[in-house]
Coordinates of C-alpha atoms in Angstrom, one line a residue:
M1 CA -21.2 -9.7 -182.5
I2 CA -18.1 -11.8 -181.7
P3 CA -16.3 -10.0 -178.9
V4 CA -12.8 -8.6 -179.8
R5 CA -9.8 -9.1 -177.5
L6 CA -8.3 -6.0 -175.9
P7 CA -5.0 -4.6 -177.3
N8 CA -1.8 -5.3 -175.2
T9 CA -1.5 -1.5 -174.9
E10 CA -5.1 -1.0 -173.6
K11 CA -4.2 0.5 -170.3
Q12 CA -1.6 2.9 -171.8
R13 CA -4.1 3.7 -174.6
I14 CA -6.8 4.8 -172.2
E15 CA -4.3 6.8 -170.2
I16 CA -3.2 8.7 -173.3
L17 CA -6.9 9.5 -174.1
K18 CA -7.5 10.8 -170.6
S19 CA -4.3 12.9 -170.6
L20 CA -5.4 14.6 -173.9
Q21 CA -8.8 15.5 -172.3
I22 CA -10.4 15.3 -175.7
L23 CA -13.3 12.9 -175.0
D24 CA -16.8 14.6 -175.0
T25 CA -15.4 17.8 -176.4
P26 CA -17.0 19.9 -179.2
P27 CA -16.4 19.0 -182.9
S28 CA -13.2 20.2 -184.6
E29 CA -13.6 22.1 -187.8
Q30 CA -10.2 20.8 -188.9
L31 CA -11.3 17.2 -188.5
D32 CA -14.7 17.9 -189.9
R33 CA -13.1 19.1 -193.1
V34 CA -11.2 15.9 -193.4
T35 CA -14.2 13.6 -193.0
R36 CA -16.2 15.7 -195.5
L37 CA -13.3 15.4 -198.0
A38 CA -13.0 11.6 -197.3
A39 CA -16.7 11.0 -197.8
D40 CA -16.7 13.0 -201.1
F41 CA -13.4 11.4 -202.3
F42 CA -14.6 7.8 -201.8
N43 CA -18.2 8.5 -202.7
V44 CA -19.7 7.3 -199.4
P45 CA -22.4 8.8 -197.2
I46 CA -20.6 8.4 -193.9
A47 CA -17.1 9.3 -192.7
L48 CA -16.1 9.3 -189.0
V49 CA -13.1 10.0 -186.8
T50 CA -13.6 7.6 -183.8
L51 CA -11.8 7.3 -180.5
I52 CA -12.1 3.9 -178.7
D53 CA -12.8 4.5 -175.0
S54 CA -12.9 1.7 -172.4
D55 CA -16.6 0.9 -173.0
R56 CA -17.6 3.0 -176.0
Q57 CA -16.6 4.4 -179.3
W58 CA -16.9 8.2 -179.4
F59 CA -17.0 10.3 -182.6
K60 CA -14.7 13.3 -182.6
S61 CA -15.8 14.1 -186.1
C62 CA -19.0 12.7 -187.7
F63 CA -20.1 13.2 -191.3
G64 CA -23.4 11.7 -192.4
L65 CA -24.4 10.3 -189.1
S66 CA -26.4 11.9 -186.3
L67 CA -25.0 9.8 -183.5
T68 CA -22.1 10.9 -181.3
E69 CA -21.1 7.5 -179.8
T70 CA -22.0 3.8 -179.6
S71 CA -21.2 0.9 -177.3
R72 CA -17.8 -0.5 -177.9
D73 CA -19.1 -4.1 -178.1
I74 CA -21.0 -3.3 -181.4
S75 CA -18.1 -1.2 -182.8
V76 CA -16.4 -2.3 -186.0
C77 CA -13.6 0.2 -185.2
S78 CA -12.7 -1.9 -182.1
H79 CA -11.6 -4.6 -184.5
A80 CA -9.9 -2.0 -186.8
I81 CA -7.5 -0.8 -184.1
M82 CA -6.2 -4.4 -183.7
Q83 CA -5.0 -4.5 -187.3
R84 CA -1.6 -3.5 -188.7
S85 CA -3.1 -2.1 -192.0
V86 CA -6.3 -0.7 -193.3
F87 CA -9.3 -2.8 -192.1
V88 CA -11.8 -3.5 -194.9
V89 CA -15.1 -5.4 -194.7
P90 CA -16.8 -5.5 -198.1
D91 CA -20.1 -6.8 -196.8
L92 CA -20.9 -6.6 -193.0
R93 CA -24.0 -8.7 -193.5
K94 CA -21.9 -11.7 -194.5
D95 CA -19.2 -11.4 -191.8
P96 CA -20.0 -13.5 -188.7
R97 CA -18.4 -10.9 -186.5
F98 CA -20.8 -8.1 -187.5
C99 CA -23.8 -9.6 -189.2
H100 CA -26.0 -9.4 -186.0
I101 CA -25.1 -5.9 -184.7
P102 CA -27.9 -3.3 -184.7
P103 CA -26.4 -0.8 -187.3
V104 CA -26.4 -3.7 -189.8
V105 CA -29.7 -5.4 -189.2
E106 CA -31.5 -2.1 -188.4
A107 CA -31.4 1.4 -189.9
P108 CA -29.1 2.7 -191.3
H109 CA -28.4 -1.0 -192.6
L110 CA -24.7 -0.6 -193.0
V111 CA -22.9 -2.9 -195.5
F112 CA -19.4 -1.6 -196.4
Y113 CA -16.7 -0.5 -193.9
A114 CA -13.1 0.6 -194.3
G115 CA -11.1 2.0 -191.4
C116 CA -7.4 3.0 -190.8
Q117 CA -5.8 3.3 -187.4
I118 CA -4.9 6.7 -185.8
H119 CA -1.8 6.4 -183.6
S120 CA -0.4 8.5 -180.8
R121 CA 3.1 9.8 -181.0
Q122 CA 4.2 6.6 -179.1
G123 CA 2.6 4.4 -181.8
I124 CA -0.4 3.5 -179.7
P125 CA -3.7 3.1 -181.6
L126 CA -6.3 5.6 -180.3
G127 CA -9.1 5.2 -182.8
T128 CA -9.7 5.2 -186.6
L129 CA -10.6 7.3 -189.6
C130 CA -13.4 5.1 -191.2
I131 CA -15.7 5.4 -194.2
I132 CA -19.1 3.5 -194.2
D133 CA -21.9 2.9 -196.8
S134 CA -25.2 1.0 -196.9
K135 CA -24.1 -0.7 -200.2
K136 CA -21.1 -2.7 -201.2
H137 CA -17.9 -1.2 -202.6
K138 CA -14.8 -2.5 -204.2
F139 CA -11.7 -1.2 -202.4
S140 CA -8.4 -1.6 -204.1
H141 CA -4.8 -1.4 -202.6
D142 CA -4.6 2.1 -204.0
D143 CA -7.8 3.1 -202.2
E144 CA -6.3 1.7 -199.0
R145 CA -3.2 3.8 -199.5
K146 CA -5.3 7.0 -200.1
L147 CA -7.4 6.3 -197.0
S148 CA -4.2 5.9 -195.0
D149 CA -3.1 9.3 -196.3
F150 CA -6.3 10.8 -195.0
A151 CA -5.7 9.1 -191.7
K152 CA -2.2 10.6 -191.4
I153 CA -3.7 14.1 -191.6
V154 CA -6.0 13.2 -188.7
E155 CA -3.1 11.7 -186.8
Q156 CA -1.1 14.9 -187.1
Y157 CA -4.0 16.7 -185.4
F158 CA -3.7 14.4 -182.4
H159 CA 0.1 14.6 -182.4
S160 CA -0.1 18.3 -182.2
L161 CA -2.5 18.0 -179.2
E162 CA -0.1 15.6 -177.5
E163 CA 2.8 18.1 -178.0
T164 CA 0.7 20.9 -176.5
T165 CA -0.2 18.6 -173.5
Y166 CA 3.4 17.6 -173.0
T167 CA 4.6 21.3 -173.2
R168 CA 2.1 22.3 -170.5
K169 CA 3.3 19.4 -168.3
V170 CA 6.9 20.6 -168.7
E171 CA 6.0 24.1 -167.8
D172 CA 4.2 22.9 -164.7
N173 CA 7.3 21.0 -163.6
L174 CA 9.5 24.0 -164.1
S175 CA 7.0 26.1 -162.0
N176 CA 7.3 23.5 -159.2
T177 CA 11.1 23.7 -159.3
E178 CA 11.0 27.5 -159.1
S179 CA 8.6 27.1 -156.1
M180 CA 11.1 24.8 -154.3
F181 CA 13.9 27.3 -154.9
A182 CA 11.7 30.2 -153.6
Q183 CA 11.0 28.2 -150.3
T184 CA 14.7 27.7 -149.8
F185 CA 15.3 31.4 -150.4
N186 CA 12.5 32.5 -148.1
Q187 CA 13.4 30.0 -145.2
A188 CA 17.2 30.5 -145.2
A189 CA 18.8 31.2 -141.8
V190 CA 21.0 33.9 -143.4
G191 CA 20.1 37.1 -145.3
M192 CA 19.8 36.5 -149.1
A193 CA 19.1 39.0 -151.9
N194 CA 19.3 39.6 -155.6
V195 CA 20.7 43.0 -156.4
S196 CA 20.7 44.8 -159.8
L197 CA 23.9 46.0 -161.4
T198 CA 23.1 49.5 -160.2
G199 CA 22.6 48.5 -156.6
Q200 CA 18.7 48.2 -156.4
W201 CA 17.4 45.4 -154.2
L202 CA 15.5 43.1 -156.6
R203 CA 14.5 40.3 -154.3
V204 CA 15.1 39.9 -150.5
N205 CA 14.3 37.1 -148.1
P206 CA 12.5 37.5 -144.7
K207 CA 15.8 37.0 -142.8
L208 CA 17.4 40.0 -144.5
C209 CA 14.3 42.2 -143.7
E210 CA 14.6 41.0 -140.1
L211 CA 18.3 41.9 -139.8
L212 CA 17.9 45.3 -141.3
G213 CA 14.5 46.1 -139.7
Y214 CA 12.8 47.0 -143.0
P215 CA 9.5 45.7 -144.4
E216 CA 10.1 44.0 -147.7
P217 CA 8.3 46.7 -149.9
E218 CA 10.2 49.5 -148.2
L219 CA 13.6 47.7 -148.6
L220 CA 12.9 47.0 -152.3
N221 CA 12.5 50.7 -152.9
K222 CA 16.1 51.4 -151.7
T223 CA 19.6 50.7 -153.0
F224 CA 22.3 49.0 -151.0
Q225 CA 24.3 52.3 -151.3
E226 CA 21.6 54.1 -149.3
I227 CA 21.8 51.9 -146.2
T228 CA 25.5 51.2 -146.3
Y229 CA 27.6 53.0 -143.6
P230 CA 29.4 55.8 -145.5
D231 CA 32.9 54.7 -144.4
D232 CA 32.4 51.2 -145.9
L233 CA 30.8 52.2 -149.2
N234 CA 33.9 52.9 -151.3
T235 CA 35.5 49.5 -150.4
D236 CA 32.3 47.7 -151.3
L237 CA 31.9 49.5 -154.6
G238 CA 35.5 48.9 -155.6
L239 CA 35.2 45.1 -155.1
L240 CA 31.8 45.2 -156.9
Q241 CA 33.6 46.8 -159.9
D242 CA 36.3 44.2 -159.8
V243 CA 33.6 41.5 -160.2
L244 CA 32.0 43.4 -163.1
D245 CA 35.4 43.7 -164.8
G246 CA 36.0 40.0 -164.4
K247 CA 39.0 40.4 -162.1
I248 CA 37.4 38.3 -159.4
E249 CA 34.5 35.9 -159.3
T250 CA 33.3 36.7 -155.8
Y251 CA 34.3 38.6 -152.7
T252 CA 33.5 38.6 -148.9
I253 CA 33.9 41.6 -146.6
E254 CA 32.9 42.7 -143.2
K255 CA 30.8 45.9 -143.5
R256 CA 28.2 47.9 -141.7
Y257 CA 24.6 48.7 -142.7
I258 CA 22.4 51.3 -141.1
T259 CA 19.1 49.7 -140.0
K260 CA 15.7 51.4 -140.3
Q261 CA 16.0 52.2 -136.6
K262 CA 19.3 54.1 -137.4
H263 CA 21.5 51.5 -135.7
I264 CA 24.8 50.4 -137.1
F265 CA 24.7 46.7 -137.9
W266 CA 27.8 44.6 -138.7
V267 CA 27.5 41.8 -141.3
L268 CA 29.7 39.4 -143.2
L269 CA 28.8 40.0 -146.9
T270 CA 29.5 37.6 -149.7
V271 CA 28.7 38.8 -153.3
S272 CA 28.8 36.8 -156.6
M273 CA 27.5 37.7 -160.0
V274 CA 24.9 35.9 -162.2
R275 CA 25.2 36.1 -166.0
N276 CA 22.5 35.7 -168.6
S277 CA 22.5 33.0 -171.3
Q278 CA 24.8 35.2 -173.5
G279 CA 27.3 35.4 -170.7
M280 CA 26.6 39.1 -169.9
P281 CA 26.3 40.4 -166.3
H282 CA 22.7 40.2 -165.2
H283 CA 22.5 40.7 -161.4
F284 CA 24.3 40.0 -158.1
I285 CA 23.6 37.4 -155.4
S286 CA 24.3 38.6 -151.9
I287 CA 24.6 36.4 -148.7
I288 CA 24.5 38.5 -145.5
V289 CA 25.5 36.9 -142.2
D290 CA 24.9 38.6 -138.8
I291 CA 28.4 39.1 -137.1
N292 CA 27.2 41.8 -134.8
D293 CA 28.1 39.6 -131.8
K294 CA 31.5 38.7 -133.2
V295 CA 32.3 42.4 -133.6
S296 CA 31.1 43.1 -130.1
I297 CA 33.4 40.3 -128.8
E298 CA 36.4 41.9 -130.7
Y299 CA 35.5 45.3 -129.2
E300 CA 35.2 43.8 -125.7
L301 CA 38.5 42.0 -126.1
K302 CA 40.2 45.2 -127.1
K303 CA 38.5 47.1 -124.3
L304 CA 39.7 44.5 -121.7
T305 CA 43.3 44.8 -123.1
D306 CA 43.2 48.6 -122.9
E307 CA 41.8 48.4 -119.3
L308 CA 44.5 46.0 -118.3
E309 CA 47.2 48.3 -119.6
I310 CA 45.6 51.2 -117.7
R311 CA 45.5 49.2 -114.5
V312 CA 49.1 48.1 -114.8
K313 CA 50.1 51.7 -115.3
D314 CA 48.1 52.9 -112.3
R315 CA 49.6 50.2 -110.0
T316 CA 53.1 51.0 -111.2
E317 CA 52.6 54.7 -110.3
Q318 CA 51.3 53.7 -106.9
L319 CA 54.3 51.5 -106.3
E320 CA 56.7 54.3 -107.2
K321 CA 55.1 56.7 -104.7
M322 CA 55.4 54.2 -101.9
L323 CA 59.0 52.9 -102.5
H324 CA 60.2 54.6 -99.3
L325 CA 57.8 52.4 -97.3
V326 CA 59.3 49.0 -97.6
N327 CA 56.5 47.1 -95.9
E328 CA 53.8 48.9 -97.8
E329 CA 55.8 48.4 -101.0
V330 CA 55.8 44.6 -100.5
E331 CA 52.1 44.6 -99.7
Q332 CA 51.4 46.7 -102.7
R333 CA 53.4 44.4 -105.0
I334 CA 51.4 41.4 -103.7
E335 CA 48.1 43.2 -104.2
T336 CA 49.1 44.3 -107.7
Q337 CA 50.1 40.7 -108.6
N338 CA 46.9 39.3 -107.4
L339 CA 44.9 41.8 -109.4
L340 CA 46.9 41.0 -112.5
N341 CA 46.3 37.3 -112.0
I342 CA 42.6 38.0 -111.6
E343 CA 42.5 40.0 -114.9
K344 CA 44.5 37.3 -116.7
E345 CA 42.2 34.6 -115.5
R346 CA 39.2 36.7 -116.5
L347 CA 40.6 37.3 -120.0
K348 CA 41.4 33.6 -120.4
E349 CA 37.9 32.6 -119.3
I350 CA 36.4 34.9 -121.9
T351 CA 38.6 33.8 -124.7
D352 CA 38.3 30.1 -123.9
N353 CA 34.5 30.3 -124.2
V354 CA 34.5 32.3 -127.5
P355 CA 33.6 29.8 -130.3
A356 CA 36.5 31.0 -132.4
L357 CA 40.3 30.8 -132.5
V358 CA 41.9 33.6 -130.5
S359 CA 45.6 33.9 -130.2
C360 CA 48.7 36.2 -130.1
V361 CA 51.7 35.6 -132.3
N362 CA 55.0 37.5 -132.3
H363 CA 56.7 38.8 -135.5
Q364 CA 58.9 35.6 -135.6
L365 CA 55.6 33.7 -136.0
H366 CA 55.7 31.9 -132.7
Y367 CA 52.6 31.7 -130.5
T368 CA 52.7 33.7 -127.2
F369 CA 49.0 33.1 -126.3
N370 CA 46.1 30.9 -127.5
N371 CA 42.6 30.0 -126.3
K372 CA 41.2 26.5 -125.6
T373 CA 39.6 26.4 -129.1
Y374 CA 43.0 25.6 -130.5
E375 CA 43.0 22.4 -128.4
D376 CA 39.5 21.5 -129.6
W377 CA 40.3 22.1 -133.3
F378 CA 43.9 20.8 -133.6
G379 CA 44.1 18.3 -130.7
L380 CA 47.2 20.0 -129.2
Q381 CA 47.5 20.8 -125.6
T382 CA 47.0 24.5 -125.0
K383 CA 50.2 24.9 -123.0
N384 CA 52.2 23.0 -125.7
I385 CA 51.2 25.5 -128.4
I386 CA 53.0 28.4 -126.7
G387 CA 56.2 28.9 -128.5
M388 CA 55.3 26.7 -131.5
Y389 CA 55.9 27.9 -135.1
M390 CA 52.7 29.1 -136.8
P391 CA 52.9 26.8 -139.9
D392 CA 53.4 23.7 -137.6
V393 CA 50.0 24.4 -136.0
I394 CA 47.8 25.5 -139.0
G395 CA 49.6 23.6 -141.7
K396 CA 51.9 24.8 -144.4
T397 CA 49.2 25.0 -147.1
S398 CA 47.0 27.3 -144.9
F399 CA 50.0 29.3 -143.9
R400 CA 51.1 30.0 -147.5
A401 CA 47.5 31.2 -148.3
A402 CA 47.7 33.6 -145.3
Q403 CA 51.3 34.7 -145.7
R404 CA 50.6 37.9 -147.7
Y405 CA 48.1 39.0 -145.1
I406 CA 50.5 38.3 -142.3
E407 CA 53.1 40.6 -144.0
K408 CA 50.4 43.4 -143.9
V409 CA 49.6 43.0 -140.2
I410 CA 53.3 43.0 -139.3
A411 CA 53.5 46.3 -141.2
G412 CA 50.8 47.6 -138.9
Q413 CA 47.6 47.1 -141.1
K414 CA 44.5 45.3 -139.8
V415 CA 43.3 42.7 -142.4
S416 CA 40.5 40.1 -142.9
F417 CA 40.4 37.2 -145.3
E418 CA 39.0 33.7 -145.8
N419 CA 41.1 30.6 -145.5
T420 CA 40.8 26.8 -144.8
L421 CA 42.3 25.0 -141.8
P422 CA 42.9 21.3 -141.5
T423 CA 41.4 20.3 -138.1
K424 CA 40.8 16.9 -136.4
E425 CA 37.2 17.3 -137.5
G426 CA 38.1 17.8 -141.1
L427 CA 38.7 20.9 -143.2
K428 CA 37.1 24.1 -141.9
Y429 CA 36.4 27.3 -143.7
V430 CA 37.3 30.3 -141.6
Q431 CA 37.0 34.1 -141.7
T432 CA 40.2 35.4 -140.1
T433 CA 41.0 38.9 -138.8
L434 CA 44.6 39.9 -138.0
I435 CA 45.0 42.9 -135.6
P436 CA 48.4 44.5 -135.0
N437 CA 49.4 45.3 -131.4
R438 CA 49.1 49.0 -130.9
D439 CA 52.4 48.9 -129.0
R440 CA 54.8 48.4 -132.0
E441 CA 57.7 47.6 -129.6
Q442 CA 55.9 44.4 -128.5
G443 CA 56.4 42.9 -132.0
E444 CA 53.2 40.8 -132.0
F445 CA 49.7 40.7 -133.5
Y446 CA 46.4 39.1 -132.6
I447 CA 44.4 36.5 -134.6
L448 CA 40.7 35.9 -134.5
S449 CA 39.3 33.1 -136.8
L450 CA 35.5 32.3 -137.0
D451 CA 34.2 29.0 -138.4
I452 CA 32.1 29.8 -141.6
T453 CA 32.0 26.1 -142.8
E454 CA 28.2 25.9 -142.6
L455 CA 27.8 29.1 -144.7
K456 CA 30.1 27.7 -147.4
Q457 CA 28.3 24.4 -147.4
L458 CA 25.0 26.3 -147.8
Q459 CA 26.3 28.3 -150.7
Q460 CA 27.6 25.1 -152.4
T461 CA 24.3 23.3 -151.8
L462 CA 22.2 26.1 -153.3
I463 CA 24.4 26.2 -156.4
F464 CA 24.2 22.4 -156.8
E465 CA 20.5 22.2 -156.3
A466 CA 19.8 25.0 -158.8
S467 CA 21.7 23.2 -161.5
H468 CA 21.1 19.4 -160.8
D469 CA 18.3 17.0 -160.7
M470 CA 17.9 15.8 -157.1
L471 CA 16.8 12.2 -158.0
T472 CA 19.6 11.2 -160.3
N473 CA 22.3 13.9 -159.4
L474 CA 22.6 14.6 -163.1
P475 CA 22.6 18.2 -164.4
N476 CA 19.1 19.4 -164.9
R477 CA 17.4 21.0 -167.9
R478 CA 18.5 24.5 -167.0
S479 CA 22.2 23.4 -166.7
F480 CA 21.9 21.5 -170.0
I481 CA 20.4 24.4 -171.9
E482 CA 23.1 26.8 -170.5
T483 CA 25.9 24.4 -171.6
L484 CA 24.4 24.0 -175.0
N485 CA 24.1 27.8 -175.5
N486 CA 27.8 28.2 -174.4
M487 CA 29.0 25.6 -176.8
L488 CA 27.1 27.2 -179.7
L489 CA 28.7 30.6 -178.9
D490 CA 32.3 29.1 -179.3
P491 CA 32.4 27.2 -182.6
E492 CA 36.2 27.3 -182.6
Q493 CA 36.4 25.2 -179.5
H494 CA 33.2 23.1 -180.3
T495 CA 33.4 22.5 -184.1
W496 CA 30.9 19.6 -184.3
L497 CA 28.0 19.0 -181.8
A498 CA 26.2 15.8 -181.0
L499 CA 23.0 15.9 -179.0
F500 CA 21.2 12.7 -177.8
F501 CA 17.5 12.6 -176.8
L502 CA 16.7 9.4 -174.8
D503 CA 13.1 8.3 -173.9
L504 CA 12.7 5.1 -171.9
D505 CA 10.4 2.5 -173.6
G506 CA 7.4 1.4 -171.4
F507 CA 8.4 3.4 -168.4
K508 CA 4.8 4.4 -167.7
G509 CA 3.9 0.8 -167.4
I510 CA 6.6 0.2 -164.8
N511 CA 5.3 3.2 -162.8
D512 CA 1.7 1.9 -163.0
S513 CA 2.7 -1.7 -162.1
Y514 CA 5.2 -1.0 -159.2
G515 CA 4.6 2.6 -158.1
H516 CA 6.5 5.8 -158.4
E517 CA 9.1 4.9 -155.7
F518 CA 10.2 1.9 -157.8
G519 CA 10.0 4.1 -160.9
D520 CA 12.5 6.5 -159.2
K521 CA 14.9 3.6 -158.7
V522 CA 14.6 2.7 -162.3
L523 CA 15.5 6.3 -163.3
Q524 CA 18.5 6.2 -160.9
T525 CA 19.7 2.9 -162.5
V526 CA 19.3 4.4 -166.0
A527 CA 21.2 7.5 -165.0
E528 CA 24.1 5.3 -163.7
I529 CA 24.2 3.3 -167.0
I530 CA 24.2 6.6 -169.0
C531 CA 27.2 7.9 -167.0
K532 CA 29.1 4.6 -167.6
S533 CA 28.3 4.7 -171.3
V534 CA 29.5 8.2 -172.0
R535 CA 33.1 9.5 -172.1
L536 CA 34.8 11.5 -169.3
N537 CA 34.0 15.0 -170.6
D538 CA 30.6 14.3 -172.2
M539 CA 27.6 15.9 -170.5
A540 CA 24.7 13.7 -169.4
A541 CA 21.5 15.4 -168.1
R542 CA 17.9 14.6 -167.1
L543 CA 15.4 16.9 -168.8
A544 CA 12.1 15.6 -167.1
G545 CA 10.3 12.4 -166.3
D546 CA 12.0 9.5 -168.2
E547 CA 13.7 11.8 -170.7
F548 CA 17.5 12.1 -170.7
T549 CA 20.0 13.8 -172.9
I550 CA 23.7 13.6 -173.7
L551 CA 25.8 16.5 -175.2
F552 CA 29.4 16.7 -176.5
S553 CA 31.5 18.3 -179.1
H554 CA 34.3 17.0 -181.4
P555 CA 36.7 18.5 -183.9
D556 CA 35.4 16.1 -186.6
N557 CA 32.0 14.5 -187.5
P558 CA 31.4 12.3 -184.4
Q559 CA 29.2 9.7 -186.1
H560 CA 31.4 6.8 -185.0
I561 CA 31.5 8.0 -181.4
V562 CA 27.7 8.5 -181.4
S563 CA 27.2 4.9 -182.6
A564 CA 29.6 3.5 -180.0
I565 CA 28.0 5.4 -177.1
S566 CA 24.5 4.4 -178.2
Q567 CA 25.4 0.7 -178.5
R568 CA 27.1 0.8 -175.0
L569 CA 24.0 2.4 -173.6
L570 CA 21.5 0.0 -175.2
Q571 CA 23.6 -3.0 -174.1
G572 CA 23.9 -1.6 -170.6
L573 CA 20.1 -1.3 -170.3
A574 CA 19.6 -4.8 -171.8
E575 CA 21.9 -6.3 -169.2
V576 CA 19.7 -5.1 -166.3
T577 CA 17.3 -7.9 -165.4
H578 CA 16.3 -7.1 -161.8
I579 CA 16.1 -4.0 -159.6
D580 CA 15.4 -4.7 -155.9
Q581 CA 14.6 -8.4 -156.8
I582 CA 11.9 -7.2 -159.2
P583 CA 12.4 -8.4 -162.8
V584 CA 12.6 -5.6 -165.4
R585 CA 13.4 -5.2 -169.1
L586 CA 14.9 -1.8 -169.9
S587 CA 15.3 -0.3 -173.3
A588 CA 15.3 3.2 -174.7
S589 CA 14.5 4.9 -178.0
I590 CA 17.5 7.2 -178.8
G591 CA 17.4 10.2 -181.2
I592 CA 20.6 11.9 -182.1
A593 CA 21.2 15.2 -183.8
I594 CA 24.7 15.9 -185.3
G595 CA 25.5 19.3 -186.7
L596 CA 28.4 21.5 -187.7
N597 CA 28.6 24.5 -185.3
D598 CA 27.9 27.6 -187.4
D599 CA 25.7 30.7 -187.4
L600 CA 22.7 28.8 -188.6
L601 CA 22.8 26.2 -185.8
K602 CA 20.4 27.1 -183.0
P603 CA 19.5 25.2 -179.8
E604 CA 16.0 24.6 -180.9
T605 CA 17.3 23.2 -184.2
L606 CA 19.4 20.5 -182.5
L607 CA 16.6 19.7 -180.0
S608 CA 14.0 19.3 -182.7
L609 CA 16.3 17.1 -184.8
A610 CA 17.0 14.8 -181.8
D611 CA 13.3 14.7 -181.0
K612 CA 12.5 13.7 -184.6
A613 CA 15.2 11.0 -184.6
M614 CA 13.9 9.6 -181.3
Y615 CA 10.3 9.2 -182.7
Q616 CA 11.9 7.5 -185.8
A617 CA 13.5 5.0 -183.3
K618 CA 10.1 4.5 -181.7
Q619 CA 8.6 3.7 -185.1
L620 CA 11.4 1.2 -185.8
G621 CA 10.3 -0.9 -182.8
K622 CA 12.0 0.9 -179.9
G623 CA 15.2 -0.2 -178.2
T624 CA 17.3 1.4 -181.0
F625 CA 18.8 4.7 -182.2
C626 CA 18.4 7.0 -185.2
I627 CA 20.6 9.9 -186.3
E628 CA 19.5 13.2 -188.0
Y629 CA 22.0 15.6 -189.5
H630 CA 21.8 19.4 -189.6
S631 CA 22.6 20.5 -193.2

């Protein structure tokens, strides 16, 4: 037999066969039914569904033949998969390619062969549906068309198998993403929890269990109300109701929990709400930061202040008793002054070493005391801050945000709030507590500001990672589906919807040739081209692998916009010739679904239409786009 050359897609073809895990599997009743019908229809004794492996042809369905496989080098089907149409050999005995192969010269003495390719969803030939006889047949163009129809039925079986394999792969990827989020949740340096709308702990991380002293199973059997210090419960519940009513998005408060060991434990609690795909409240996310030490410092600061007042009063009484003794009076004054100086130095040493802003401000908003942290943050000499106007130190914007809280502390109320301060190191997020002086005649109040920048950055990072693809920084599948559902719920705002489904052509070959690291750079390059091709408010996202999507709405049928974006995108891909000095040719098959947003339009409808259009683009030769409309 004259050897046949290998297809250009041979490597990709073998990979698809392996990924389907179909070789050497039991017969399929569905395919056996097709081969029986084909043999009966064309009046031949043998009909086969063959798959061409690297060194053999294997029969997934075999009618009229007892073999299950043959060597590839004597396979007529190896020639058939190289053809663009039905491959017909009227007399194998007279064809120099086949006249010497064992099945022709020996039993069963094959004479006639007709075979039609079976393609994968990407258009790669996997094998054939063939009919064989030991006598000659005339085979017309109409017969070829009918054999092709039979082959399409077989092809649909393999397409369905590919879809099942692809779905399983997507589910595995989603499972891996959930695993990464769980690791972040479990290893966080702060307490984190999911809490039901009624207060039940749904999920808690190890740090929270450590802070509260409860084993995880025991904590999950409690509500946050049960372990909240009673005096703090009403405030917490009131803010929680404001979140449920939509008055606020999130809140942060200082509160106390009661640990399993019955100790009172101070925390900084931040709560936000998670909604379901319909926009309804689903559960709360709580971030719990240990501020026990900070509260202890506040307590010690107040205690030192109270002790200082008591000591001054005691010394004054002693001086009054000893006024008649002039010499003793002078000595007592010197001794008292020395003690005061010692106490002031001690207080200054404590406050200068506290990693927070500590200061005292009079009711005219001029500083009367500040610790060294002010110098570290704002670059001002500590001595020069005394007497400065508060907005000139913290900035006018930060002052305006704090002004309503300052009015409350001047009225005698202790308040806490979050704010930002412009420092020489950049913008810092702070948790500020304003404490009125117990002596109203002094006309001043104390300020304690803690740096919570790292906590805020952690919150922002967790939110970003949950909704974005880390390789391309595009929104991920979860964010895309949420945006699509929200658009479908608001047809007045989003009258027409356009959904693109992009699949890179030949990306697997790039990965196989240059490795996954280079493949990642290709995906990043494609993501940049997509972002440059879409308009400002259009959403571009990465679904998985080399699959991307674009989503936008428009008041009218956006066909002209869709075409313009597709042409820009295809041109941008074609203009890329090298990545990291490696020559590349980039193209994509683009499927687009356009639909009027009404009650009949569902997310799966648009996705299915876009997927269908993408495969049409593949069939047209790739590197192009097709549009499907929802009617």
